Amino acid sequence: MTSLEDLPLRTNLQGLTPYGAPQLQVPVALNVNENTHPIPEAVARDILAGLAEAIRSVNRYPDREFTALRQALARYLGEGLGADNRLSAENMWAANGSNEVLQQVLQAFGGPGRSLLGFAPTYSMYSILAAGTDTTWIAGTRDADYELSPATAVSEVTRTNPDIVFLCSPNNPTGTPLSLETIAAVYDATDGIVVVDEAYAEFAPAGTPSALTLLPGRERLLVSRTMSKAFAFAGARVGYLAADPAIADALRLVRLPYHLSALTQAAANAALAHSAEMLAMVDDIRRQRDRLMVELERLGYAPHRSWSNFVLFGGVANPHETFEALLGEGILIRDVGIPGHLRVTAGTENETSLFLDALARLGRTDRPGQTESARAE
Ligand code: PMP
């Protein structure tokens, strides 16, 4: 037995901690922004049929170009876009979760001597992926209430001159929306790669335009999505992006051959054939999110504006204590390390009620108005 400290680890990884959201068996898991609704039974049956067929040829490597999946993804994204804004399979790329898509982007466009700018607080994997690819992570700042105006974003881009910018829209862990104006302004302010991470885009108000609408004429713009959230497919690990076809050529240089298994491709293809049913729960999740906003405020907390399937709320006197007390009742939420704040995923109606009821019972000892020193713990 040895320890990590004794190993000849790369210098830029020394002292770092891995991604580590707790994975606990609890009755109410609202900590990693999953879709807590299981996929519909009829869709599950179709996916199983697809898997049953695919398993018969797993002696062969899968389609390295995952052509059917790229066609299905283009079709799915294209449904929300106008006729002058067509996406085809050539525009699409996919991998095992959008985490892997983002890692491949950094492998292709980042690396030693290059930098990645994100706007903190933002998705915790960005800095971890930067470290893993030896890309310098730059934590830019935001405006009040975690908003990001074109002026603030552009001034950070100009100040830091990054090779890559990651814009999380809406932002995790704050839920904050991002305007197309900010995205376009960032694009104009850099010669580098601009990635808009739209992992939670489907939870935005109906009719909200996606960054996909900005793709024509912007060959350095990449829009990444995932099937993990709205599509209730987190366990299958499928993320994807849309961009100029040349971007896929760049990612082909760094992907592992056959990185998407035949089973993953079959499952995703079957699920995408039922996108309407798979997304049927989105409205309900939005309702639970809006209910969280109202009820958290009523309980004396300060929820932040959210266009995603989770809510970050301030006014928590001691986040660690509240987290532990809820866990004691079988409810797992997330302490994202922002002083005075906790984050909760919108669950089913019942799960959301269990969380709100438990919080209301705890309320007396964990309301705003505690001393600053208690809050800073
Ligand atoms: N982007 C954001 C903003 C996320 O919150 C997550 C997951 N929590 C991901 C990307 C990665 O998701 P996945 O790898 O499951 O597609």
mmCIF file of C-alpha atoms and ligand atoms in Angstrom:
data_model
loop_
_atom_site.group_PDB
_atom_site.id
_atom_site.type_symbol
_atom_site.label_atom_id
_atom_site.label_comp_id
_atom_site.label_asym_id
_atom_site.label_seq_id
_atom_site.Cartn_x
_atom_site.Cartn_y
_atom_site.Cartn_z
ATOM 1 C CA MET A 1 0.000 0.000 0.000
ATOM 2 C CA THR A 2 1.152 3.510 -0.741
ATOM 3 C CA SER A 3 -0.519 6.901 -0.727
ATOM 4 C CA LEU A 4 -1.190 9.472 -3.423
ATOM 5 C CA GLU A 5 1.460 11.776 -1.940
ATOM 6 C CA ASP A 6 4.130 9.127 -2.583
ATOM 7 C CA LEU A 7 3.300 8.720 -6.284
ATOM 8 C CA PRO A 8 5.010 10.652 -9.099
ATOM 9 C CA LEU A 9 1.781 12.495 -9.972
ATOM 10 C CA ARG A 10 1.832 15.310 -12.556
ATOM 11 C CA THR A 11 2.689 18.546 -10.722
ATOM 12 C CA ASN A 12 -0.528 20.326 -11.702
ATOM 13 C CA LEU A 13 -2.638 17.537 -10.171
ATOM 14 C CA GLN A 14 -0.871 17.514 -6.819
ATOM 15 C CA GLY A 15 -3.082 18.541 -3.912
ATOM 16 C CA LEU A 16 -6.307 18.509 -5.962
ATOM 17 C CA THR A 17 -9.511 16.768 -4.921
ATOM 18 C CA PRO A 18 -11.621 14.743 -7.364
ATOM 19 C CA TYR A 19 -15.266 15.443 -8.205
ATOM 20 C CA GLY A 20 -17.108 13.957 -5.280
ATOM 21 C CA ALA A 21 -20.816 14.672 -4.922
ATOM 22 C CA PRO A 22 -21.901 12.165 -2.254
ATOM 23 C CA GLN A 23 -23.597 9.042 -3.657
ATOM 24 C CA LEU A 24 -25.800 7.841 -0.793
ATOM 25 C CA GLN A 25 -28.802 5.526 -0.747
ATOM 26 C CA VAL A 26 -31.476 7.866 0.587
ATOM 27 C CA PRO A 27 -35.246 8.038 0.068
ATOM 28 C CA VAL A 28 -35.076 11.576 -1.384
ATOM 29 C CA ALA A 29 -31.985 12.345 -3.507
ATOM 30 C CA LEU A 30 -32.058 15.975 -4.667
ATOM 31 C CA ASN A 31 -28.327 16.665 -4.853
ATOM 32 C CA VAL A 32 -27.028 16.217 -8.416
ATOM 33 C CA ASN A 33 -29.788 17.766 -10.523
ATOM 34 C CA GLU A 34 -30.984 14.481 -11.938
ATOM 35 C CA ASN A 35 -34.459 14.089 -13.337
ATOM 36 C CA THR A 36 -36.051 12.178 -10.469
ATOM 37 C CA HIS A 37 -38.857 10.824 -12.699
ATOM 38 C CA PRO A 38 -38.109 7.378 -14.115
ATOM 39 C CA ILE A 39 -38.438 7.004 -17.888
ATOM 40 C CA PRO A 40 -41.897 5.929 -19.138
ATOM 41 C CA GLU A 41 -42.527 2.176 -19.202
ATOM 42 C CA ALA A 42 -43.366 2.046 -22.934
ATOM 43 C CA VAL A 43 -40.114 3.844 -23.785
ATOM 44 C CA ALA A 44 -38.167 1.522 -21.481
ATOM 45 C CA ARG A 45 -39.580 -1.445 -23.420
ATOM 46 C CA ASP A 46 -38.446 0.050 -26.746
ATOM 47 C CA ILE A 47 -34.988 0.760 -25.363
ATOM 48 C CA LEU A 48 -34.748 -2.843 -24.183
ATOM 49 C CA ALA A 49 -35.690 -4.043 -27.666
ATOM 50 C CA GLY A 50 -32.921 -1.850 -29.123
ATOM 51 C CA LEU A 51 -30.425 -3.177 -26.600
ATOM 52 C CA ALA A 52 -31.469 -6.781 -27.275
ATOM 53 C CA GLU A 53 -30.692 -6.302 -30.957
ATOM 54 C CA ALA A 54 -27.412 -4.472 -30.315
ATOM 55 C CA ILE A 55 -26.123 -7.107 -27.903
ATOM 56 C CA ARG A 56 -26.166 -9.696 -30.690
ATOM 57 C CA SER A 57 -23.344 -7.917 -32.481
ATOM 58 C CA VAL A 58 -21.180 -6.792 -29.567
ATOM 59 C CA ASN A 59 -18.466 -9.118 -30.844
ATOM 60 C CA ARG A 60 -17.878 -6.295 -33.361
ATOM 61 C CA TYR A 61 -16.790 -2.759 -32.555
ATOM 62 C CA PRO A 62 -19.622 -0.227 -32.705
ATOM 63 C CA ASP A 63 -20.089 2.422 -35.421
ATOM 64 C CA ARG A 64 -17.135 4.694 -34.633
ATOM 65 C CA GLU A 65 -18.998 7.604 -36.205
ATOM 66 C CA PHE A 66 -22.270 6.909 -34.294
ATOM 67 C CA THR A 67 -24.024 8.059 -37.462
ATOM 68 C CA ALA A 68 -27.581 7.099 -36.520
ATOM 69 C CA LEU A 69 -27.207 8.834 -33.169
ATOM 70 C CA ARG A 70 -25.862 12.016 -34.760
ATOM 71 C CA GLN A 71 -28.812 12.011 -37.168
ATOM 72 C CA ALA A 72 -31.272 11.526 -34.304
ATOM 73 C CA LEU A 73 -29.651 14.310 -32.254
ATOM 74 C CA ALA A 74 -29.729 16.705 -35.222
ATOM 75 C CA ARG A 75 -33.407 15.898 -35.711
ATOM 76 C CA TYR A 76 -34.172 16.468 -32.027
ATOM 77 C CA LEU A 77 -32.362 19.815 -31.845
ATOM 78 C CA GLY A 78 -33.696 20.856 -35.248
ATOM 79 C CA GLU A 79 -37.286 20.568 -34.035
ATOM 80 C CA GLY A 80 -36.810 23.706 -31.953
ATOM 81 C CA LEU A 81 -35.083 25.714 -34.682
ATOM 82 C CA GLY A 82 -36.383 27.640 -37.668
ATOM 83 C CA ALA A 83 -36.125 26.484 -41.292
ATOM 84 C CA ASP A 84 -33.106 28.748 -42.003
ATOM 85 C CA ASN A 85 -31.268 27.178 -39.109
ATOM 86 C CA ARG A 86 -30.986 23.520 -40.069
ATOM 87 C CA LEU A 87 -28.636 21.203 -38.235
ATOM 88 C CA SER A 88 -27.480 17.964 -39.811
ATOM 89 C CA ALA A 89 -25.512 14.962 -38.558
ATOM 90 C CA GLU A 90 -22.264 16.695 -39.643
ATOM 91 C CA ASN A 91 -22.899 19.419 -37.061
ATOM 92 C CA MET A 92 -23.261 16.939 -34.225
ATOM 93 C CA TRP A 93 -20.852 15.239 -31.873
ATOM 94 C CA ALA A 94 -21.548 13.006 -28.866
ATOM 95 C CA ALA A 95 -19.728 11.277 -26.038
ATOM 96 C CA ASN A 96 -20.280 9.572 -22.696
ATOM 97 C CA GLY A 97 -21.954 12.506 -20.985
ATOM 98 C CA SER A 98 -21.347 16.162 -21.727
ATOM 99 C CA ASN A 99 -18.463 15.921 -19.249
ATOM 100 C CA GLU A 100 -16.633 13.826 -21.820
ATOM 101 C CA VAL A 101 -17.635 16.199 -24.632
ATOM 102 C CA LEU A 102 -16.158 19.104 -22.646
ATOM 103 C CA GLN A 103 -13.029 17.101 -21.865
ATOM 104 C CA GLN A 104 -12.541 16.372 -25.565
ATOM 105 C CA VAL A 105 -12.936 20.087 -26.338
ATOM 106 C CA LEU A 106 -10.155 20.848 -23.843
ATOM 107 C CA GLN A 107 -7.971 18.033 -25.220
ATOM 108 C CA ALA A 108 -8.329 19.479 -28.721
ATOM 109 C CA PHE A 109 -8.198 23.216 -28.031
ATOM 110 C CA GLY A 110 -6.647 23.534 -24.547
ATOM 111 C CA GLY A 111 -3.591 21.869 -23.060
ATOM 112 C CA PRO A 112 -0.225 23.117 -21.779
ATOM 113 C CA GLY A 113 0.269 26.846 -22.335
ATOM 114 C CA ARG A 114 -3.440 27.402 -23.049
ATOM 115 C CA SER A 115 -6.212 28.704 -20.815
ATOM 116 C CA LEU A 116 -9.906 28.255 -20.108
ATOM 117 C CA LEU A 117 -12.070 31.084 -18.753
ATOM 118 C CA GLY A 118 -15.273 30.391 -16.837
ATOM 119 C CA PHE A 119 -17.384 32.675 -14.669
ATOM 120 C CA ALA A 120 -17.391 31.533 -11.040
ATOM 121 C CA PRO A 121 -19.297 30.228 -9.244
ATOM 122 C CA THR A 122 -19.950 27.802 -12.082
ATOM 123 C CA TYR A 123 -20.005 24.058 -12.810
ATOM 124 C CA SER A 124 -17.306 22.477 -10.639
ATOM 125 C CA MET A 125 -16.103 20.101 -13.366
ATOM 126 C CA TYR A 126 -14.740 22.943 -15.534
ATOM 127 C CA SER A 127 -11.676 23.506 -13.347
ATOM 128 C CA ILE A 128 -11.238 19.749 -12.822
ATOM 129 C CA LEU A 129 -11.313 19.103 -16.590
ATOM 130 C CA ALA A 130 -8.850 21.970 -17.046
ATOM 131 C CA ALA A 131 -6.465 20.369 -14.545
ATOM 132 C CA GLY A 132 -6.815 16.954 -16.185
ATOM 133 C CA THR A 133 -5.844 18.379 -19.567
ATOM 134 C CA ASP A 134 -3.148 20.701 -18.161
ATOM 135 C CA THR A 135 -5.121 23.738 -19.270
ATOM 136 C CA THR A 136 -4.856 26.848 -17.072
ATOM 137 C CA TRP A 137 -8.200 27.564 -15.379
ATOM 138 C CA ILE A 138 -9.194 31.219 -15.055
ATOM 139 C CA ALA A 139 -12.096 31.989 -12.720
ATOM 140 C CA GLY A 140 -13.768 35.147 -14.006
ATOM 141 C CA THR A 141 -16.226 37.111 -11.899
ATOM 142 C CA ARG A 142 -19.956 37.784 -12.265
ATOM 143 C CA ASP A 143 -22.269 40.704 -11.586
ATOM 144 C CA ALA A 144 -24.605 40.970 -8.585
ATOM 145 C CA ASP A 145 -26.967 37.999 -8.102
ATOM 146 C CA TYR A 146 -24.638 35.857 -10.262
ATOM 147 C CA GLU A 147 -25.871 37.526 -13.472
ATOM 148 C CA LEU A 148 -23.417 38.016 -16.360
ATOM 149 C CA SER A 149 -23.870 41.118 -18.489
ATOM 150 C CA PRO A 150 -22.213 41.525 -21.903
ATOM 151 C CA ALA A 151 -19.996 44.303 -20.492
ATOM 152 C CA THR A 152 -18.736 42.244 -17.533
ATOM 153 C CA ALA A 153 -18.157 39.138 -19.651
ATOM 154 C CA VAL A 154 -16.326 41.076 -22.375
ATOM 155 C CA SER A 155 -14.127 42.889 -19.874
ATOM 156 C CA GLU A 156 -13.076 39.544 -18.332
ATOM 157 C CA VAL A 157 -12.336 38.104 -21.797
ATOM 158 C CA THR A 158 -10.301 41.168 -22.748
ATOM 159 C CA ARG A 159 -8.432 41.160 -19.431
ATOM 160 C CA THR A 160 -7.527 37.447 -19.462
ATOM 161 C CA ASN A 161 -7.281 36.679 -23.216
ATOM 162 C CA PRO A 162 -8.276 32.991 -22.858
ATOM 163 C CA ASP A 163 -8.006 30.300 -25.567
ATOM 164 C CA ILE A 164 -11.387 28.841 -24.572
ATOM 165 C CA VAL A 165 -14.442 30.282 -22.783
ATOM 166 C CA PHE A 166 -17.062 28.091 -21.096
ATOM 167 C CA LEU A 167 -20.430 29.820 -20.628
ATOM 168 C CA CYS A 168 -22.886 27.816 -18.561
ATOM 169 C CA SER A 169 -26.456 28.673 -19.604
ATOM 170 C CA PRO A 170 -28.360 28.463 -17.321
ATOM 171 C CA ASN A 171 -25.517 28.418 -14.840
ATOM 172 C CA ASN A 172 -24.888 25.630 -12.353
ATOM 173 C CA PRO A 173 -24.916 25.965 -9.318
ATOM 174 C CA THR A 174 -26.759 29.301 -9.369
ATOM 175 C CA GLY A 175 -29.526 28.592 -11.927
ATOM 176 C CA THR A 176 -28.921 32.008 -13.506
ATOM 177 C CA PRO A 177 -29.975 32.463 -17.157
ATOM 178 C CA LEU A 178 -27.549 33.907 -19.704
ATOM 179 C CA SER A 179 -28.624 36.199 -22.527
ATOM 180 C CA LEU A 180 -27.806 35.625 -26.181
ATOM 181 C CA GLU A 181 -26.380 39.177 -26.149
ATOM 182 C CA THR A 182 -23.717 38.117 -23.631
ATOM 183 C CA ILE A 183 -22.848 35.016 -25.668
ATOM 184 C CA ALA A 184 -22.566 36.970 -28.931
ATOM 185 C CA ALA A 185 -20.490 39.679 -27.236
ATOM 186 C CA VAL A 186 -18.072 37.093 -25.793
ATOM 187 C CA TYR A 187 -17.751 35.482 -29.222
ATOM 188 C CA ASP A 188 -16.904 38.833 -30.811
ATOM 189 C CA ALA A 189 -14.372 39.627 -28.077
ATOM 190 C CA THR A 190 -12.222 36.513 -28.569
ATOM 191 C CA ASP A 191 -10.502 34.568 -31.347
ATOM 192 C CA GLY A 192 -10.809 31.448 -29.238
ATOM 193 C CA ILE A 193 -13.340 28.679 -28.810
ATOM 194 C CA VAL A 194 -16.613 29.590 -27.054
ATOM 195 C CA VAL A 195 -18.634 26.756 -25.538
ATOM 196 C CA VAL A 196 -22.169 27.361 -24.304
ATOM 197 C CA ASP A 197 -23.028 24.557 -21.880
ATOM 198 C CA GLU A 198 -26.797 24.168 -22.199
ATOM 199 C CA ALA A 199 -27.106 21.108 -19.937
ATOM 200 C CA TYR A 200 -30.307 22.559 -18.448
ATOM 201 C CA ALA A 201 -31.671 24.410 -21.503
ATOM 202 C CA GLU A 202 -34.925 22.431 -21.666
ATOM 203 C CA PHE A 203 -35.980 23.819 -18.266
ATOM 204 C CA ALA A 204 -35.935 27.454 -19.466
ATOM 205 C CA PRO A 205 -39.331 29.128 -20.001
ATOM 206 C CA ALA A 206 -41.046 27.826 -23.157
ATOM 207 C CA GLY A 207 -40.003 29.807 -26.230
ATOM 208 C CA THR A 208 -36.612 30.895 -24.838
ATOM 209 C CA PRO A 209 -34.159 30.955 -27.774
ATOM 210 C CA SER A 210 -31.174 28.632 -27.436
ATOM 211 C CA ALA A 211 -27.576 29.529 -28.277
ATOM 212 C CA LEU A 212 -28.107 27.088 -31.167
ATOM 213 C CA THR A 213 -29.746 30.019 -32.988
ATOM 214 C CA LEU A 214 -26.370 31.807 -32.905
ATOM 215 C CA LEU A 215 -24.459 28.991 -34.657
ATOM 216 C CA PRO A 216 -24.784 30.100 -38.327
ATOM 217 C CA GLY A 217 -21.677 32.105 -39.246
ATOM 218 C CA ARG A 218 -19.944 31.460 -35.910
ATOM 219 C CA GLU A 219 -17.560 28.575 -36.576
ATOM 220 C CA ARG A 220 -15.832 28.826 -33.165
ATOM 221 C CA LEU A 221 -19.108 28.548 -31.219
ATOM 222 C CA LEU A 222 -20.021 25.171 -29.686
ATOM 223 C CA VAL A 223 -23.307 24.420 -27.928
ATOM 224 C CA SER A 224 -23.179 21.423 -25.629
ATOM 225 C CA ARG A 225 -26.217 19.550 -24.329
ATOM 226 C CA THR A 226 -26.892 16.408 -22.351
ATOM 227 C CA MET A 227 -29.506 13.672 -22.177
ATOM 228 C CA SER A 228 -28.818 13.424 -18.406
ATOM 229 C CA LYS A 229 -31.241 16.086 -17.198
ATOM 230 C CA ALA A 230 -34.481 16.812 -19.051
ATOM 231 C CA PHE A 231 -34.220 13.474 -20.868
ATOM 232 C CA ALA A 232 -33.959 11.479 -17.618
ATOM 233 C CA PHE A 233 -30.992 9.546 -19.002
ATOM 234 C CA ALA A 234 -28.165 10.328 -16.547
ATOM 235 C CA GLY A 235 -27.261 6.671 -16.018
ATOM 236 C CA ALA A 236 -26.868 6.016 -19.751
ATOM 237 C CA ARG A 237 -24.162 8.710 -20.113
ATOM 238 C CA VAL A 238 -24.936 10.594 -23.328
ATOM 239 C CA GLY A 239 -23.884 14.188 -23.933
ATOM 240 C CA TYR A 240 -23.532 15.958 -27.250
ATOM 241 C CA LEU A 241 -22.772 19.213 -28.994
ATOM 242 C CA ALA A 242 -23.709 21.127 -32.108
ATOM 243 C CA ALA A 243 -21.144 23.194 -33.997
ATOM 244 C CA ASP A 244 -19.513 23.729 -37.362
ATOM 245 C CA PRO A 245 -18.554 20.328 -38.917
ATOM 246 C CA ALA A 246 -14.850 21.249 -38.577
ATOM 247 C CA ILE A 247 -15.236 21.069 -34.783
ATOM 248 C CA ALA A 248 -16.150 17.376 -35.071
ATOM 249 C CA ASP A 249 -12.982 16.901 -37.141
ATOM 250 C CA ALA A 250 -10.967 18.409 -34.280
ATOM 251 C CA LEU A 251 -12.662 16.154 -31.712
ATOM 252 C CA ARG A 252 -11.982 13.060 -33.854
ATOM 253 C CA LEU A 253 -8.277 13.688 -33.203
ATOM 254 C CA VAL A 254 -8.661 13.194 -29.445
ATOM 255 C CA ARG A 255 -11.581 10.811 -28.962
ATOM 256 C CA LEU A 256 -10.797 7.197 -28.177
ATOM 257 C CA PRO A 257 -11.742 4.921 -31.055
ATOM 258 C CA TYR A 258 -15.262 3.536 -30.552
ATOM 259 C CA HIS A 259 -15.781 5.707 -27.463
ATOM 260 C CA LEU A 260 -19.581 5.325 -27.592
ATOM 261 C CA SER A 261 -20.493 1.689 -26.990
ATOM 262 C CA ALA A 262 -22.999 -0.101 -29.209
ATOM 263 C CA LEU A 263 -25.291 -0.369 -26.165
ATOM 264 C CA THR A 264 -25.098 3.366 -25.433
ATOM 265 C CA GLN A 265 -25.842 4.188 -29.066
ATOM 266 C CA ALA A 266 -28.788 1.773 -29.193
ATOM 267 C CA ALA A 267 -30.272 3.069 -25.946
ATOM 268 C CA ALA A 268 -29.899 6.711 -26.972
ATOM 269 C CA ASN A 269 -31.360 6.115 -30.439
ATOM 270 C CA ALA A 270 -34.409 4.400 -28.962
ATOM 271 C CA ALA A 271 -34.879 7.159 -26.375
ATOM 272 C CA LEU A 272 -34.589 9.904 -29.015
ATOM 273 C CA ALA A 273 -37.291 8.186 -31.075
ATOM 274 C CA HIS A 274 -39.567 9.007 -28.111
ATOM 275 C CA SER A 275 -38.319 12.481 -27.280
ATOM 276 C CA ALA A 276 -41.813 13.868 -26.615
ATOM 277 C CA GLU A 277 -42.560 11.196 -23.983
ATOM 278 C CA MET A 278 -39.066 11.468 -22.508
ATOM 279 C CA LEU A 279 -39.544 15.218 -22.067
ATOM 280 C CA ALA A 280 -43.093 14.967 -20.761
ATOM 281 C CA MET A 281 -41.976 15.547 -17.177
ATOM 282 C CA VAL A 282 -40.207 18.829 -17.919
ATOM 283 C CA ASP A 283 -43.344 20.913 -17.304
ATOM 284 C CA ASP A 284 -43.904 19.229 -13.963
ATOM 285 C CA ILE A 285 -40.267 19.760 -12.954
ATOM 286 C CA ARG A 286 -40.526 23.448 -13.885
ATOM 287 C CA ARG A 287 -43.646 23.683 -11.700
ATOM 288 C CA GLN A 288 -41.799 22.120 -8.757
ATOM 289 C CA ARG A 289 -38.881 24.496 -9.305
ATOM 290 C CA ASP A 290 -41.210 27.493 -9.269
ATOM 291 C CA ARG A 291 -42.898 26.099 -6.185
ATOM 292 C CA LEU A 292 -39.486 25.816 -4.484
ATOM 293 C CA MET A 293 -38.823 29.488 -5.256
ATOM 294 C CA VAL A 294 -42.115 30.596 -3.718
ATOM 295 C CA GLU A 295 -42.004 28.306 -0.687
ATOM 296 C CA LEU A 296 -38.330 28.913 0.125
ATOM 297 C CA GLU A 297 -39.034 32.624 0.166
ATOM 298 C CA ARG A 298 -42.065 32.048 2.375
ATOM 299 C CA LEU A 299 -39.810 30.133 4.787
ATOM 300 C CA GLY A 300 -37.529 33.168 5.011
ATOM 301 C CA TYR A 301 -34.765 32.049 2.641
ATOM 302 C CA ALA A 302 -33.457 33.915 -0.399
ATOM 303 C CA PRO A 303 -33.802 31.752 -3.531
ATOM 304 C CA HIS A 304 -31.973 32.900 -6.667
ATOM 305 C CA ARG A 305 -33.660 33.225 -10.050
ATOM 306 C CA SER A 306 -33.463 29.821 -11.785
ATOM 307 C CA TRP A 307 -34.108 28.607 -15.329
ATOM 308 C CA SER A 308 -32.878 25.111 -14.510
ATOM 309 C CA ASN A 309 -34.180 22.133 -12.541
ATOM 310 C CA PHE A 310 -32.643 23.274 -9.241
ATOM 311 C CA VAL A 311 -32.684 26.264 -6.933
ATOM 312 C CA LEU A 312 -29.792 27.881 -5.067
ATOM 313 C CA PHE A 313 -31.026 29.565 -1.923
ATOM 314 C CA GLY A 314 -29.288 31.949 0.449
ATOM 315 C CA GLY A 315 -30.089 32.991 3.978
ATOM 316 C CA VAL A 316 -28.986 29.660 5.449
ATOM 317 C CA ALA A 317 -27.381 30.380 8.812
ATOM 318 C CA ASN A 318 -25.313 27.204 8.846
ATOM 319 C CA PRO A 319 -25.383 25.264 5.550
ATOM 320 C CA HIS A 320 -23.459 22.311 6.950
ATOM 321 C CA GLU A 321 -25.882 21.870 9.854
ATOM 322 C CA THR A 322 -28.950 22.202 7.637
ATOM 323 C CA PHE A 323 -27.478 19.756 5.120
ATOM 324 C CA GLU A 324 -26.833 17.213 7.892
ATOM 325 C CA ALA A 325 -30.234 17.713 9.515
ATOM 326 C CA LEU A 326 -32.002 17.097 6.182
ATOM 327 C CA LEU A 327 -29.815 14.056 5.557
ATOM 328 C CA GLY A 328 -30.897 12.757 8.950
ATOM 329 C CA GLU A 329 -34.432 12.782 7.532
ATOM 330 C CA GLY A 330 -33.344 10.914 4.398
ATOM 331 C CA ILE A 331 -33.189 14.026 2.184
ATOM 332 C CA LEU A 332 -29.934 14.651 0.342
ATOM 333 C CA ILE A 333 -29.324 18.135 -1.111
ATOM 334 C CA ARG A 334 -26.053 19.921 -1.997
ATOM 335 C CA ASP A 335 -23.706 22.186 -0.106
ATOM 336 C CA VAL A 336 -21.922 23.826 -3.043
ATOM 337 C CA GLY A 337 -19.515 25.744 -0.831
ATOM 338 C CA ILE A 338 -21.104 29.170 -1.278
ATOM 339 C CA PRO A 339 -21.298 30.710 2.223
ATOM 340 C CA GLY A 340 -24.873 30.921 3.512
ATOM 341 C CA HIS A 341 -26.275 28.884 0.603
ATOM 342 C CA LEU A 342 -27.529 25.422 -0.300
ATOM 343 C CA ARG A 343 -28.759 23.979 -3.620
ATOM 344 C CA VAL A 344 -31.724 21.683 -4.076
ATOM 345 C CA THR A 345 -32.933 19.833 -7.181
ATOM 346 C CA ALA A 346 -36.630 20.043 -8.073
ATOM 347 C CA GLY A 347 -37.952 16.532 -7.520
ATOM 348 C CA THR A 348 -41.331 14.948 -8.025
ATOM 349 C CA GLU A 349 -44.187 16.747 -6.283
ATOM 350 C CA ASN A 350 -43.928 14.349 -3.357
ATOM 351 C CA GLU A 351 -40.135 14.641 -3.018
ATOM 352 C CA THR A 352 -40.352 18.416 -3.193
ATOM 353 C CA SER A 353 -43.019 18.383 -0.468
ATOM 354 C CA LEU A 354 -40.880 16.143 1.752
ATOM 355 C CA PHE A 355 -37.960 18.557 1.380
ATOM 356 C CA LEU A 356 -40.034 21.682 2.035
ATOM 357 C CA ASP A 357 -41.796 20.126 5.029
ATOM 358 C CA ALA A 358 -38.517 18.997 6.574
ATOM 359 C CA LEU A 359 -36.980 22.421 6.024
ATOM 360 C CA ALA A 360 -40.006 24.112 7.578
ATOM 361 C CA ARG A 361 -39.620 21.910 10.668
ATOM 362 C CA LEU A 362 -35.922 22.805 10.927
ATOM 363 C CA GLY A 363 -36.676 26.411 10.208
ATOM 364 C CA ARG A 364 -36.728 27.721 13.716
ATOM 365 C CA THR A 365 -32.977 27.146 14.222
ATOM 366 C CA ASP A 366 -31.862 27.902 10.694
ATOM 367 C CA ARG A 367 -33.428 31.155 9.631
ATOM 368 C CA PRO A 368 -31.701 34.312 8.503
ATOM 369 C CA GLY A 369 -30.974 36.713 11.329
ATOM 370 C CA GLN A 370 -28.334 34.444 12.866
ATOM 371 C CA THR A 371 -25.030 36.099 13.622
ATOM 372 C CA GLU A 372 -22.569 36.673 10.763
ATOM 373 C CA SER A 373 -20.035 34.382 12.427
ATOM 374 C CA ALA A 374 -22.553 31.556 12.450
ATOM 375 C CA ARG A 375 -23.252 32.179 8.769
ATOM 376 C CA ALA A 376 -19.603 32.168 7.754
ATOM 377 C CA GLU A 377 -18.931 28.717 9.227
HETATM 378 N N1 PMP B 1 -22.776 20.703 -17.501
HETATM 379 C C1 PMP B 1 -23.417 21.079 -16.392
HETATM 380 C C2 PMP B 1 -23.688 22.527 -16.190
HETATM 381 C C3 PMP B 1 -23.827 20.135 -15.447
HETATM 382 O O1 PMP B 1 -24.443 20.543 -14.335
HETATM 383 C C4 PMP B 1 -23.549 18.773 -15.689
HETATM 384 C C5 PMP B 1 -23.956 17.681 -14.725
HETATM 385 N N2 PMP B 1 -24.225 18.017 -13.465
HETATM 386 C C6 PMP B 1 -22.868 18.436 -16.848
HETATM 387 C C7 PMP B 1 -22.502 19.423 -17.744
HETATM 388 C C8 PMP B 1 -22.458 17.032 -17.158
HETATM 389 O O2 PMP B 1 -23.502 16.194 -17.333
HETATM 390 P P1 PMP B 1 -23.361 14.809 -18.069
HETATM 391 O O3 PMP B 1 -21.896 14.439 -18.100
HETATM 392 O O4 PMP B 1 -24.172 13.877 -17.260
HETATM 393 O O5 PMP B 1 -23.892 15.032 -19.454
#
